[in-house]
Amino acid sequence: MSKKPIIVFEGIEGSGKSHHIKKIVNFLKKKKVDFLFLREPGGNANSEKIRKLILSKKTKFQPKTDLLLYIAARNENISILKKNYKKKIILIDRFIDSTLAYQHYGMGLDLNFINNVNKFILDGLKVDFTFLNVVSEKNMIKRLRKRKKLNRYDKFDNNFYKKVQKGFIKMAQKKPKKYFIVNSNLEIKSNEKLIINIVKDLI
Ligand code: TMP
């Protein structure tokens, strides 16, 4: 019987996260497997409105305002997630780890507060598995330089993304059975195969 997991994809800007999600989405479509895909912030009409607000280049919010808006955007996804939980495979492009990595490890906001507010809105919902895409410092700098400044969160300095990635890695290392760290410095095709094989096992 299918396990219908919640699978999350995390990683800093330019880590290759979006590429691998696309590959998995295509793989599931080809296999005619029913799934739900959400991105955060965003994912549904209400949450996308909040996304625009947070990420607009014209926005100048305080870090705590950003945190509360990311949580608000997430909360707009919870009923959709609950409705589909264990009924469909759920793929999410960024989730609670992004809040911890960016708002706590990157911006220094309180870890306990973030954990508590996530717990409050998640109401028992649990992520089954996370793919964390990581890049070396050298490639991080190269890839970040190449990126167009698409939104407000594409514009931080390299040091910020270094702290964020370190935070992601710390979380992954605490629960090694629940994470797979994708070494995005390696050949992209071999990573695609690795990820698809893990997904096959997970579903
Ligand atoms: P994206 O461009 O991958 O969709 O991500 C949007 C940005 O939002 C990205 O820079 C990470 C950031 N983010 C946070 O800072 N906290 C969060 O909780 C989430 C979900 C995203």
mmCIF file with all atom_site columns, C-alpha atoms and ligand atoms in Angstrom:
data_model
loop_
_atom_site.group_PDB
_atom_site.id
_atom_site.type_symbol
_atom_site.label_atom_id
_atom_site.label_alt_id
_atom_site.label_comp_id
_atom_site.label_asym_id
_atom_site.label_entity_id
_atom_site.label_seq_id
_atom_site.pdbx_PDB_ins_code
_atom_site.Cartn_x
_atom_site.Cartn_y
_atom_site.Cartn_z
_atom_site.occupancy
_atom_site.B_iso_or_equiv
_atom_site.pdbx_formal_charge
_atom_site.auth_seq_id
_atom_site.auth_comp_id
_atom_site.auth_asym_id
_atom_site.auth_atom_id
_atom_site.pdbx_PDB_model_num
ATOM   1   C CA  . MET A 1 1   ? 0.000  0.000  0.000   1.00 0.00 ? 1   MET A CA  1
ATOM   2   C CA  . SER A 1 2   ? 1.195  3.475  -0.796  1.00 0.00 ? 2   SER A CA  1
ATOM   3   C CA  . LYS A 1 3   ? 2.558  5.407  2.158   1.00 0.00 ? 3   LYS A CA  1
ATOM   4   C CA  . LYS A 1 4   ? 1.496  8.867  0.974   1.00 0.00 ? 4   LYS A CA  1
ATOM   5   C CA  . PRO A 1 5   ? 4.274  10.785 2.688   1.00 0.00 ? 5   PRO A CA  1
ATOM   6   C CA  . ILE A 1 6   ? 4.863  14.506 3.056   1.00 0.00 ? 6   ILE A CA  1
ATOM   7   C CA  . ILE A 1 7   ? 8.171  15.193 1.297   1.00 0.00 ? 7   ILE A CA  1
ATOM   8   C CA  . VAL A 1 8   ? 9.815  18.577 1.674   1.00 0.00 ? 8   VAL A CA  1
ATOM   9   C CA  . PHE A 1 9   ? 12.572 20.186 -0.405  1.00 0.00 ? 9   PHE A CA  1
ATOM   10  C CA  . GLU A 1 10  ? 14.855 22.648 1.288   1.00 0.00 ? 10  GLU A CA  1
ATOM   11  C CA  . GLY A 1 11  ? 18.018 24.575 0.482   1.00 0.00 ? 11  GLY A CA  1
ATOM   12  C CA  . ILE A 1 12  ? 19.311 28.056 -0.071  1.00 0.00 ? 12  ILE A CA  1
ATOM   13  C CA  . GLU A 1 13  ? 18.936 30.081 -3.266  1.00 0.00 ? 13  GLU A CA  1
ATOM   14  C CA  . GLY A 1 14  ? 20.827 28.474 -6.145  1.00 0.00 ? 14  GLY A CA  1
ATOM   15  C CA  . SER A 1 15  ? 21.127 25.101 -4.398  1.00 0.00 ? 15  SER A CA  1
ATOM   16  C CA  . GLY A 1 16  ? 19.322 23.233 -7.168  1.00 0.00 ? 16  GLY A CA  1
ATOM   17  C CA  . LYS A 1 17  ? 16.170 22.617 -5.129  1.00 0.00 ? 17  LYS A CA  1
ATOM   18  C CA  . SER A 1 18  ? 13.720 23.774 -7.818  1.00 0.00 ? 18  SER A CA  1
ATOM   19  C CA  . HIS A 1 19  ? 15.369 21.675 -10.522 1.00 0.00 ? 19  HIS A CA  1
ATOM   20  C CA  . HIS A 1 20  ? 14.959 18.464 -8.522  1.00 0.00 ? 20  HIS A CA  1
ATOM   21  C CA  . ILE A 1 21  ? 11.360 19.238 -7.543  1.00 0.00 ? 21  ILE A CA  1
ATOM   22  C CA  . LYS A 1 22  ? 10.480 19.668 -11.217 1.00 0.00 ? 22  LYS A CA  1
ATOM   23  C CA  . LYS A 1 23  ? 12.048 16.293 -11.983 1.00 0.00 ? 23  LYS A CA  1
ATOM   24  C CA  . ILE A 1 24  ? 10.029 14.560 -9.276  1.00 0.00 ? 24  ILE A CA  1
ATOM   25  C CA  . VAL A 1 25  ? 6.808  16.276 -10.325 1.00 0.00 ? 25  VAL A CA  1
ATOM   26  C CA  . ASN A 1 26  ? 7.425  15.064 -13.892 1.00 0.00 ? 26  ASN A CA  1
ATOM   27  C CA  . PHE A 1 27  ? 8.250  11.575 -12.657 1.00 0.00 ? 27  PHE A CA  1
ATOM   28  C CA  . LEU A 1 28  ? 5.001  11.326 -10.653 1.00 0.00 ? 28  LEU A CA  1
ATOM   29  C CA  . LYS A 1 29  ? 2.935  12.728 -13.520 1.00 0.00 ? 29  LYS A CA  1
ATOM   30  C CA  . LYS A 1 30  ? 4.452  10.203 -15.906 1.00 0.00 ? 30  LYS A CA  1
ATOM   31  C CA  . LYS A 1 31  ? 3.633  7.383  -13.489 1.00 0.00 ? 31  LYS A CA  1
ATOM   32  C CA  . LYS A 1 32  ? 0.107  8.806  -13.110 1.00 0.00 ? 32  LYS A CA  1
ATOM   33  C CA  . VAL A 1 33  ? 0.535  8.973  -9.348  1.00 0.00 ? 33  VAL A CA  1
ATOM   34  C CA  . ASP A 1 34  ? -1.798 11.376 -7.592  1.00 0.00 ? 34  ASP A CA  1
ATOM   35  C CA  . PHE A 1 35  ? 0.024  14.038 -5.614  1.00 0.00 ? 35  PHE A CA  1
ATOM   36  C CA  . LEU A 1 36  ? -0.326 17.522 -4.178  1.00 0.00 ? 36  LEU A CA  1
ATOM   37  C CA  . PHE A 1 37  ? 2.376  20.102 -4.717  1.00 0.00 ? 37  PHE A CA  1
ATOM   38  C CA  . LEU A 1 38  ? 2.666  23.291 -2.675  1.00 0.00 ? 38  LEU A CA  1
ATOM   39  C CA  . ARG A 1 39  ? 5.337  25.928 -2.387  1.00 0.00 ? 39  ARG A CA  1
ATOM   40  C CA  . GLU A 1 40  ? 6.006  28.175 0.567   1.00 0.00 ? 40  GLU A CA  1
ATOM   41  C CA  . PRO A 1 41  ? 5.439  30.969 0.984   1.00 0.00 ? 41  PRO A CA  1
ATOM   42  C CA  . GLY A 1 42  ? 2.477  30.536 -1.341  1.00 0.00 ? 42  GLY A CA  1
ATOM   43  C CA  . GLY A 1 43  ? 0.704  27.445 -2.545  1.00 0.00 ? 43  GLY A CA  1
ATOM   44  C CA  . ASN A 1 44  ? -2.874 28.706 -2.567  1.00 0.00 ? 44  ASN A CA  1
ATOM   45  C CA  . ALA A 1 45  ? -4.531 32.004 -3.467  1.00 0.00 ? 45  ALA A CA  1
ATOM   46  C CA  . ASN A 1 46  ? -4.420 33.494 0.058   1.00 0.00 ? 46  ASN A CA  1
ATOM   47  C CA  . SER A 1 47  ? -0.894 32.351 0.729   1.00 0.00 ? 47  SER A CA  1
ATOM   48  C CA  . GLU A 1 48  ? 0.287  33.653 -2.667  1.00 0.00 ? 48  GLU A CA  1
ATOM   49  C CA  . LYS A 1 49  ? -1.076 37.088 -1.693  1.00 0.00 ? 49  LYS A CA  1
ATOM   50  C CA  . ILE A 1 50  ? 1.069  37.014 1.438   1.00 0.00 ? 50  ILE A CA  1
ATOM   51  C CA  . ARG A 1 51  ? 4.056  35.796 -0.623  1.00 0.00 ? 51  ARG A CA  1
ATOM   52  C CA  . LYS A 1 52  ? 3.786  38.848 -2.877  1.00 0.00 ? 52  LYS A CA  1
ATOM   53  C CA  . LEU A 1 53  ? 3.691  41.088 0.162   1.00 0.00 ? 53  LEU A CA  1
ATOM   54  C CA  . ILE A 1 54  ? 6.793  39.541 1.779   1.00 0.00 ? 54  ILE A CA  1
ATOM   55  C CA  . LEU A 1 55  ? 8.950  39.135 -1.293  1.00 0.00 ? 55  LEU A CA  1
ATOM   56  C CA  . SER A 1 56  ? 8.186  42.335 -3.200  1.00 0.00 ? 56  SER A CA  1
ATOM   57  C CA  . LYS A 1 57  ? 11.333 44.367 -3.821  1.00 0.00 ? 57  LYS A CA  1
ATOM   58  C CA  . LYS A 1 58  ? 9.410  47.406 -2.606  1.00 0.00 ? 58  LYS A CA  1
ATOM   59  C CA  . THR A 1 59  ? 8.750  45.836 0.813   1.00 0.00 ? 59  THR A CA  1
ATOM   60  C CA  . LYS A 1 60  ? 10.809 46.863 3.834   1.00 0.00 ? 60  LYS A CA  1
ATOM   61  C CA  . PHE A 1 61  ? 9.534  44.797 6.735   1.00 0.00 ? 61  PHE A CA  1
ATOM   62  C CA  . GLN A 1 62  ? 11.200 44.084 10.052  1.00 0.00 ? 62  GLN A CA  1
ATOM   63  C CA  . PRO A 1 63  ? 12.521 40.504 10.428  1.00 0.00 ? 63  PRO A CA  1
ATOM   64  C CA  . LYS A 1 64  ? 9.796  39.767 13.015  1.00 0.00 ? 64  LYS A CA  1
ATOM   65  C CA  . THR A 1 65  ? 7.132  40.975 10.562  1.00 0.00 ? 65  THR A CA  1
ATOM   66  C CA  . ASP A 1 66  ? 8.581  38.647 7.928   1.00 0.00 ? 66  ASP A CA  1
ATOM   67  C CA  . LEU A 1 67  ? 8.505  35.763 10.394  1.00 0.00 ? 67  LEU A CA  1
ATOM   68  C CA  . LEU A 1 68  ? 4.851  36.349 11.248  1.00 0.00 ? 68  LEU A CA  1
ATOM   69  C CA  . LEU A 1 69  ? 3.951  36.652 7.571   1.00 0.00 ? 69  LEU A CA  1
ATOM   70  C CA  . TYR A 1 70  ? 5.753  33.414 6.656   1.00 0.00 ? 70  TYR A CA  1
ATOM   71  C CA  . ILE A 1 71  ? 3.803  31.728 9.455   1.00 0.00 ? 71  ILE A CA  1
ATOM   72  C CA  . ALA A 1 72  ? 0.562  33.335 8.263   1.00 0.00 ? 72  ALA A CA  1
ATOM   73  C CA  . ALA A 1 73  ? 1.224  32.131 4.724   1.00 0.00 ? 73  ALA A CA  1
ATOM   74  C CA  . ARG A 1 74  ? 1.869  28.630 6.087   1.00 0.00 ? 74  ARG A CA  1
ATOM   75  C CA  . ASN A 1 75  ? -1.313 28.677 8.131   1.00 0.00 ? 75  ASN A CA  1
ATOM   76  C CA  . GLU A 1 76  ? -3.306 29.289 4.955   1.00 0.00 ? 76  GLU A CA  1
ATOM   77  C CA  . ASN A 1 77  ? -1.932 25.955 3.680   1.00 0.00 ? 77  ASN A CA  1
ATOM   78  C CA  . ILE A 1 78  ? -2.699 23.874 6.751   1.00 0.00 ? 78  ILE A CA  1
ATOM   79  C CA  . SER A 1 79  ? -6.330 23.037 5.944   1.00 0.00 ? 79  SER A CA  1
ATOM   80  C CA  . ILE A 1 80  ? -5.282 21.959 2.420   1.00 0.00 ? 80  ILE A CA  1
ATOM   81  C CA  . LEU A 1 81  ? -2.491 19.828 3.876   1.00 0.00 ? 81  LEU A CA  1
ATOM   82  C CA  . LYS A 1 82  ? -4.812 18.248 6.439   1.00 0.00 ? 82  LYS A CA  1
ATOM   83  C CA  . LYS A 1 83  ? -7.419 17.480 3.804   1.00 0.00 ? 83  LYS A CA  1
ATOM   84  C CA  . ASN A 1 84  ? -4.852 15.590 1.734   1.00 0.00 ? 84  ASN A CA  1
ATOM   85  C CA  . TYR A 1 85  ? -2.702 14.161 4.540   1.00 0.00 ? 85  TYR A CA  1
ATOM   86  C CA  . LYS A 1 86  ? -2.174 10.416 3.989   1.00 0.00 ? 86  LYS A CA  1
ATOM   87  C CA  . LYS A 1 87  ? -4.601 10.527 1.066   1.00 0.00 ? 87  LYS A CA  1
ATOM   88  C CA  . LYS A 1 88  ? -2.103 11.850 -1.472  1.00 0.00 ? 88  LYS A CA  1
ATOM   89  C CA  . ILE A 1 89  ? 1.661  12.178 -1.715  1.00 0.00 ? 89  ILE A CA  1
ATOM   90  C CA  . ILE A 1 90  ? 2.415  15.756 -0.696  1.00 0.00 ? 90  ILE A CA  1
ATOM   91  C CA  . LEU A 1 91  ? 5.441  17.605 -2.058  1.00 0.00 ? 91  LEU A CA  1
ATOM   92  C CA  . ILE A 1 92  ? 6.324  20.952 -0.490  1.00 0.00 ? 92  ILE A CA  1
ATOM   93  C CA  . ASP A 1 93  ? 8.896  23.402 -1.789  1.00 0.00 ? 93  ASP A CA  1
ATOM   94  C CA  . ARG A 1 94  ? 10.144 24.833 1.554   1.00 0.00 ? 94  ARG A CA  1
ATOM   95  C CA  . PHE A 1 95  ? 8.416  24.354 4.894   1.00 0.00 ? 95  PHE A CA  1
ATOM   96  C CA  . ILE A 1 96  ? 9.148  24.761 8.615   1.00 0.00 ? 96  ILE A CA  1
ATOM   97  C CA  . ASP A 1 97  ? 12.918 24.245 8.245   1.00 0.00 ? 97  ASP A CA  1
ATOM   98  C CA  . SER A 1 98  ? 13.103 27.319 6.004   1.00 0.00 ? 98  SER A CA  1
ATOM   99  C CA  . THR A 1 99  ? 11.637 29.419 8.807   1.00 0.00 ? 99  THR A CA  1
ATOM   100 C CA  . LEU A 1 100 ? 14.207 28.053 11.251  1.00 0.00 ? 100 LEU A CA  1
ATOM   101 C CA  . ALA A 1 101 ? 17.074 28.396 8.788   1.00 0.00 ? 101 ALA A CA  1
ATOM   102 C CA  . TYR A 1 102 ? 16.284 31.909 7.522   1.00 0.00 ? 102 TYR A CA  1
ATOM   103 C CA  . GLN A 1 103 ? 14.542 33.561 10.480  1.00 0.00 ? 103 GLN A CA  1
ATOM   104 C CA  . HIS A 1 104 ? 16.472 31.882 13.323  1.00 0.00 ? 104 HIS A CA  1
ATOM   105 C CA  . TYR A 1 105 ? 19.885 30.824 11.984  1.00 0.00 ? 105 TYR A CA  1
ATOM   106 C CA  . GLY A 1 106 ? 20.057 33.661 9.442   1.00 0.00 ? 106 GLY A CA  1
ATOM   107 C CA  . MET A 1 107 ? 18.308 36.521 11.215  1.00 0.00 ? 107 MET A CA  1
ATOM   108 C CA  . GLY A 1 108 ? 18.713 35.502 14.847  1.00 0.00 ? 108 GLY A CA  1
ATOM   109 C CA  . LEU A 1 109 ? 15.033 35.385 15.833  1.00 0.00 ? 109 LEU A CA  1
ATOM   110 C CA  . ASP A 1 110 ? 14.068 33.257 18.809  1.00 0.00 ? 110 ASP A CA  1
ATOM   111 C CA  . LEU A 1 111 ? 14.218 29.499 18.177  1.00 0.00 ? 111 LEU A CA  1
ATOM   112 C CA  . ASN A 1 112 ? 11.647 28.540 20.822  1.00 0.00 ? 112 ASN A CA  1
ATOM   113 C CA  . PHE A 1 113 ? 9.142  31.064 19.573  1.00 0.00 ? 113 PHE A CA  1
ATOM   114 C CA  . ILE A 1 114 ? 9.455  29.743 16.009  1.00 0.00 ? 114 ILE A CA  1
ATOM   115 C CA  . ASN A 1 115 ? 9.128  26.135 17.161  1.00 0.00 ? 115 ASN A CA  1
ATOM   116 C CA  . ASN A 1 116 ? 6.090  26.948 19.279  1.00 0.00 ? 116 ASN A CA  1
ATOM   117 C CA  . VAL A 1 117 ? 4.261  28.951 16.654  1.00 0.00 ? 117 VAL A CA  1
ATOM   118 C CA  . ASN A 1 118 ? 4.922  26.213 14.072  1.00 0.00 ? 118 ASN A CA  1
ATOM   119 C CA  . LYS A 1 119 ? 3.606  23.606 16.490  1.00 0.00 ? 119 LYS A CA  1
ATOM   120 C CA  . PHE A 1 120 ? 0.549  25.771 17.121  1.00 0.00 ? 120 PHE A CA  1
ATOM   121 C CA  . ILE A 1 121 ? -0.399 26.005 13.448  1.00 0.00 ? 121 ILE A CA  1
ATOM   122 C CA  . LEU A 1 122 ? 0.715  22.513 12.371  1.00 0.00 ? 122 LEU A CA  1
ATOM   123 C CA  . ASP A 1 123 ? -1.525 20.857 14.924  1.00 0.00 ? 123 ASP A CA  1
ATOM   124 C CA  . GLY A 1 124 ? 0.135  17.430 14.720  1.00 0.00 ? 124 GLY A CA  1
ATOM   125 C CA  . LEU A 1 125 ? 0.939  17.409 11.013  1.00 0.00 ? 125 LEU A CA  1
ATOM   126 C CA  . LYS A 1 126 ? 4.374  15.826 10.460  1.00 0.00 ? 126 LYS A CA  1
ATOM   127 C CA  . VAL A 1 127 ? 6.885  15.909 7.622   1.00 0.00 ? 127 VAL A CA  1
ATOM   128 C CA  . ASP A 1 128 ? 7.999  12.404 6.648   1.00 0.00 ? 128 ASP A CA  1
ATOM   129 C CA  . PHE A 1 129 ? 11.142 13.191 4.699   1.00 0.00 ? 129 PHE A CA  1
ATOM   130 C CA  . THR A 1 130 ? 13.233 16.160 3.608   1.00 0.00 ? 130 THR A CA  1
ATOM   131 C CA  . PHE A 1 131 ? 15.684 16.569 0.762   1.00 0.00 ? 131 PHE A CA  1
ATOM   132 C CA  . LEU A 1 132 ? 18.187 19.254 1.673   1.00 0.00 ? 132 LEU A CA  1
ATOM   133 C CA  . ASN A 1 133 ? 20.184 20.631 -1.252  1.00 0.00 ? 133 ASN A CA  1
ATOM   134 C CA  . VAL A 1 134 ? 23.570 21.983 -0.259  1.00 0.00 ? 134 VAL A CA  1
ATOM   135 C CA  . VAL A 1 135 ? 26.381 23.701 -2.164  1.00 0.00 ? 135 VAL A CA  1
ATOM   136 C CA  . SER A 1 136 ? 30.018 24.349 -1.313  1.00 0.00 ? 136 SER A CA  1
ATOM   137 C CA  . GLU A 1 137 ? 30.983 27.875 -0.330  1.00 0.00 ? 137 GLU A CA  1
ATOM   138 C CA  . LYS A 1 138 ? 32.761 28.381 -3.647  1.00 0.00 ? 138 LYS A CA  1
ATOM   139 C CA  . ASN A 1 139 ? 29.744 27.260 -5.680  1.00 0.00 ? 139 ASN A CA  1
ATOM   140 C CA  . MET A 1 140 ? 27.381 29.160 -3.401  1.00 0.00 ? 140 MET A CA  1
ATOM   141 C CA  . ILE A 1 141 ? 29.170 32.418 -4.182  1.00 0.00 ? 141 ILE A CA  1
ATOM   142 C CA  . LYS A 1 142 ? 29.295 31.576 -7.891  1.00 0.00 ? 142 LYS A CA  1
ATOM   143 C CA  . ARG A 1 143 ? 25.611 30.655 -8.095  1.00 0.00 ? 143 ARG A CA  1
ATOM   144 C CA  . LEU A 1 144 ? 24.403 33.566 -5.996  1.00 0.00 ? 144 LEU A CA  1
ATOM   145 C CA  . ARG A 1 145 ? 26.361 35.971 -8.187  1.00 0.00 ? 145 ARG A CA  1
ATOM   146 C CA  . LYS A 1 146 ? 24.726 34.507 -11.293 1.00 0.00 ? 146 LYS A CA  1
ATOM   147 C CA  . ARG A 1 147 ? 21.207 34.872 -9.905  1.00 0.00 ? 147 ARG A CA  1
ATOM   148 C CA  . LYS A 1 148 ? 19.152 37.850 -10.923 1.00 0.00 ? 148 LYS A CA  1
ATOM   149 C CA  . LYS A 1 149 ? 17.831 39.717 -7.887  1.00 0.00 ? 149 LYS A CA  1
ATOM   150 C CA  . LEU A 1 150 ? 14.367 38.267 -8.417  1.00 0.00 ? 150 LEU A CA  1
ATOM   151 C CA  . ASN A 1 151 ? 12.888 39.121 -5.048  1.00 0.00 ? 151 ASN A CA  1
ATOM   152 C CA  . ARG A 1 152 ? 13.736 40.711 -1.715  1.00 0.00 ? 152 ARG A CA  1
ATOM   153 C CA  . TYR A 1 153 ? 15.170 37.484 -0.318  1.00 0.00 ? 153 TYR A CA  1
ATOM   154 C CA  . ASP A 1 154 ? 17.539 37.092 -3.284  1.00 0.00 ? 154 ASP A CA  1
ATOM   155 C CA  . LYS A 1 155 ? 19.480 40.147 -2.176  1.00 0.00 ? 155 LYS A CA  1
ATOM   156 C CA  . PHE A 1 156 ? 21.222 39.209 1.083   1.00 0.00 ? 156 PHE A CA  1
ATOM   157 C CA  . ASP A 1 157 ? 24.995 38.969 1.321   1.00 0.00 ? 157 ASP A CA  1
ATOM   158 C CA  . ASN A 1 158 ? 26.903 35.687 1.015   1.00 0.00 ? 158 ASN A CA  1
ATOM   159 C CA  . ASN A 1 159 ? 27.456 35.534 4.739   1.00 0.00 ? 159 ASN A CA  1
ATOM   160 C CA  . PHE A 1 160 ? 23.732 35.402 5.385   1.00 0.00 ? 160 PHE A CA  1
ATOM   161 C CA  . TYR A 1 161 ? 23.223 32.432 3.050   1.00 0.00 ? 161 TYR A CA  1
ATOM   162 C CA  . LYS A 1 162 ? 26.218 30.709 4.651   1.00 0.00 ? 162 LYS A CA  1
ATOM   163 C CA  . LYS A 1 163 ? 24.545 30.982 8.062   1.00 0.00 ? 163 LYS A CA  1
ATOM   164 C CA  . VAL A 1 164 ? 21.226 29.795 6.617   1.00 0.00 ? 164 VAL A CA  1
ATOM   165 C CA  . GLN A 1 165 ? 22.823 26.748 4.974   1.00 0.00 ? 165 GLN A CA  1
ATOM   166 C CA  . LYS A 1 166 ? 24.704 25.892 8.180   1.00 0.00 ? 166 LYS A CA  1
ATOM   167 C CA  . GLY A 1 167 ? 21.371 25.996 10.006  1.00 0.00 ? 167 GLY A CA  1
ATOM   168 C CA  . PHE A 1 168 ? 19.748 23.670 7.481   1.00 0.00 ? 168 PHE A CA  1
ATOM   169 C CA  . ILE A 1 169 ? 22.642 21.219 7.806   1.00 0.00 ? 169 ILE A CA  1
ATOM   170 C CA  . LYS A 1 170 ? 22.452 21.302 11.597  1.00 0.00 ? 170 LYS A CA  1
ATOM   171 C CA  . MET A 1 171 ? 18.767 20.341 11.485  1.00 0.00 ? 171 MET A CA  1
ATOM   172 C CA  . ALA A 1 172 ? 19.394 17.556 8.961   1.00 0.00 ? 172 ALA A CA  1
ATOM   173 C CA  . GLN A 1 173 ? 22.236 16.117 11.024  1.00 0.00 ? 173 GLN A CA  1
ATOM   174 C CA  . LYS A 1 174 ? 20.013 15.918 14.112  1.00 0.00 ? 174 LYS A CA  1
ATOM   175 C CA  . LYS A 1 175 ? 17.618 13.514 12.347  1.00 0.00 ? 175 LYS A CA  1
ATOM   176 C CA  . PRO A 1 176 ? 19.664 11.674 9.706   1.00 0.00 ? 176 PRO A CA  1
ATOM   177 C CA  . LYS A 1 177 ? 16.915 9.114  8.970   1.00 0.00 ? 177 LYS A CA  1
ATOM   178 C CA  . LYS A 1 178 ? 14.476 11.861 8.026   1.00 0.00 ? 178 LYS A CA  1
ATOM   179 C CA  . TYR A 1 179 ? 16.796 13.756 5.694   1.00 0.00 ? 179 TYR A CA  1
ATOM   180 C CA  . PHE A 1 180 ? 18.838 13.225 2.596   1.00 0.00 ? 180 PHE A CA  1
ATOM   181 C CA  . ILE A 1 181 ? 21.516 15.805 1.974   1.00 0.00 ? 181 ILE A CA  1
ATOM   182 C CA  . VAL A 1 182 ? 21.868 16.333 -1.759  1.00 0.00 ? 182 VAL A CA  1
ATOM   183 C CA  . ASN A 1 183 ? 25.386 17.413 -2.612  1.00 0.00 ? 183 ASN A CA  1
ATOM   184 C CA  . SER A 1 184 ? 24.624 19.864 -5.394  1.00 0.00 ? 184 SER A CA  1
ATOM   185 C CA  . ASN A 1 185 ? 28.306 20.239 -6.237  1.00 0.00 ? 185 ASN A CA  1
ATOM   186 C CA  . LEU A 1 186 ? 28.107 16.799 -7.822  1.00 0.00 ? 186 LEU A CA  1
ATOM   187 C CA  . GLU A 1 187 ? 26.834 15.900 -11.255 1.00 0.00 ? 187 GLU A CA  1
ATOM   188 C CA  . ILE A 1 188 ? 23.159 16.907 -11.534 1.00 0.00 ? 188 ILE A CA  1
ATOM   189 C CA  . LYS A 1 189 ? 22.086 13.754 -13.418 1.00 0.00 ? 189 LYS A CA  1
ATOM   190 C CA  . SER A 1 190 ? 23.459 11.418 -10.761 1.00 0.00 ? 190 SER A CA  1
ATOM   191 C CA  . ASN A 1 191 ? 21.681 13.451 -8.091  1.00 0.00 ? 191 ASN A CA  1
ATOM   192 C CA  . GLU A 1 192 ? 18.441 13.192 -10.083 1.00 0.00 ? 192 GLU A CA  1
ATOM   193 C CA  . LYS A 1 193 ? 18.752 9.392  -10.090 1.00 0.00 ? 193 LYS A CA  1
ATOM   194 C CA  . LEU A 1 194 ? 19.578 9.270  -6.381  1.00 0.00 ? 194 LEU A CA  1
ATOM   195 C CA  . ILE A 1 195 ? 16.582 11.416 -5.484  1.00 0.00 ? 195 ILE A CA  1
ATOM   196 C CA  . ILE A 1 196 ? 14.135 9.521  -7.702  1.00 0.00 ? 196 ILE A CA  1
ATOM   197 C CA  . ASN A 1 197 ? 15.270 6.222  -6.163  1.00 0.00 ? 197 ASN A CA  1
ATOM   198 C CA  . ILE A 1 198 ? 14.694 7.545  -2.654  1.00 0.00 ? 198 ILE A CA  1
ATOM   199 C CA  . VAL A 1 199 ? 11.285 8.906  -3.659  1.00 0.00 ? 199 VAL A CA  1
ATOM   200 C CA  . LYS A 1 200 ? 10.359 5.475  -5.090  1.00 0.00 ? 200 LYS A CA  1
ATOM   201 C CA  . ASP A 1 201 ? 11.151 3.958  -1.677  1.00 0.00 ? 201 ASP A CA  1
ATOM   202 C CA  . LEU A 1 202 ? 9.276  6.644  0.196   1.00 0.00 ? 202 LEU A CA  1
ATOM   203 C CA  . ILE A 1 203 ? 6.051  6.280  -1.744  1.00 0.00 ? 203 ILE A CA  1
HETATM 204 P P1  . TMP B 2 .   ? 11.658 30.641 -3.061  1.00 0.00 ? 1   TMP B P1  1
HETATM 205 O O1  . TMP B 2 .   ? 12.208 31.714 -3.921  1.00 0.00 ? 1   TMP B O1  1
HETATM 206 O O2  . TMP B 2 .   ? 12.480 29.418 -2.969  1.00 0.00 ? 1   TMP B O2  1
HETATM 207 O O3  . TMP B 2 .   ? 10.243 30.379 -3.330  1.00 0.00 ? 1   TMP B O3  1
HETATM 208 O O4  . TMP B 2 .   ? 11.709 31.203 -1.529  1.00 0.00 ? 1   TMP B O4  1
HETATM 209 C C1  . TMP B 2 .   ? 11.268 32.392 -1.128  1.00 0.00 ? 1   TMP B C1  1
HETATM 210 C C2  . TMP B 2 .   ? 12.168 32.987 -0.076  1.00 0.00 ? 1   TMP B C2  1
HETATM 211 O O5  . TMP B 2 .   ? 11.526 32.946 1.206   1.00 0.00 ? 1   TMP B O5  1
HETATM 212 C C3  . TMP B 2 .   ? 13.510 32.288 0.138   1.00 0.00 ? 1   TMP B C3  1
HETATM 213 O O6  . TMP B 2 .   ? 14.511 33.273 0.161   1.00 0.00 ? 1   TMP B O6  1
HETATM 214 C C4  . TMP B 2 .   ? 13.406 31.670 1.507   1.00 0.00 ? 1   TMP B C4  1
HETATM 215 C C5  . TMP B 2 .   ? 12.427 32.551 2.206   1.00 0.00 ? 1   TMP B C5  1
HETATM 216 N N1  . TMP B 2 .   ? 11.705 31.905 3.311   1.00 0.00 ? 1   TMP B N1  1
HETATM 217 C C6  . TMP B 2 .   ? 11.941 32.321 4.609   1.00 0.00 ? 1   TMP B C6  1
HETATM 218 O O7  . TMP B 2 .   ? 12.789 33.194 4.839   1.00 0.00 ? 1   TMP B O7  1
HETATM 219 N N2  . TMP B 2 .   ? 11.222 31.742 5.612   1.00 0.00 ? 1   TMP B N2  1
HETATM 220 C C7  . TMP B 2 .   ? 10.269 30.794 5.394   1.00 0.00 ? 1   TMP B C7  1
HETATM 221 O O8  . TMP B 2 .   ? 9.634  30.305 6.335   1.00 0.00 ? 1   TMP B O8  1
HETATM 222 C C8  . TMP B 2 .   ? 10.036 30.383 4.031   1.00 0.00 ? 1   TMP B C8  1
HETATM 223 C C9  . TMP B 2 .   ? 9.006  29.339 3.752   1.00 0.00 ? 1   TMP B C9  1
HETATM 224 C C10 . TMP B 2 .   ? 10.774 30.957 3.031   1.00 0.00 ? 1   TMP B C10 1
#
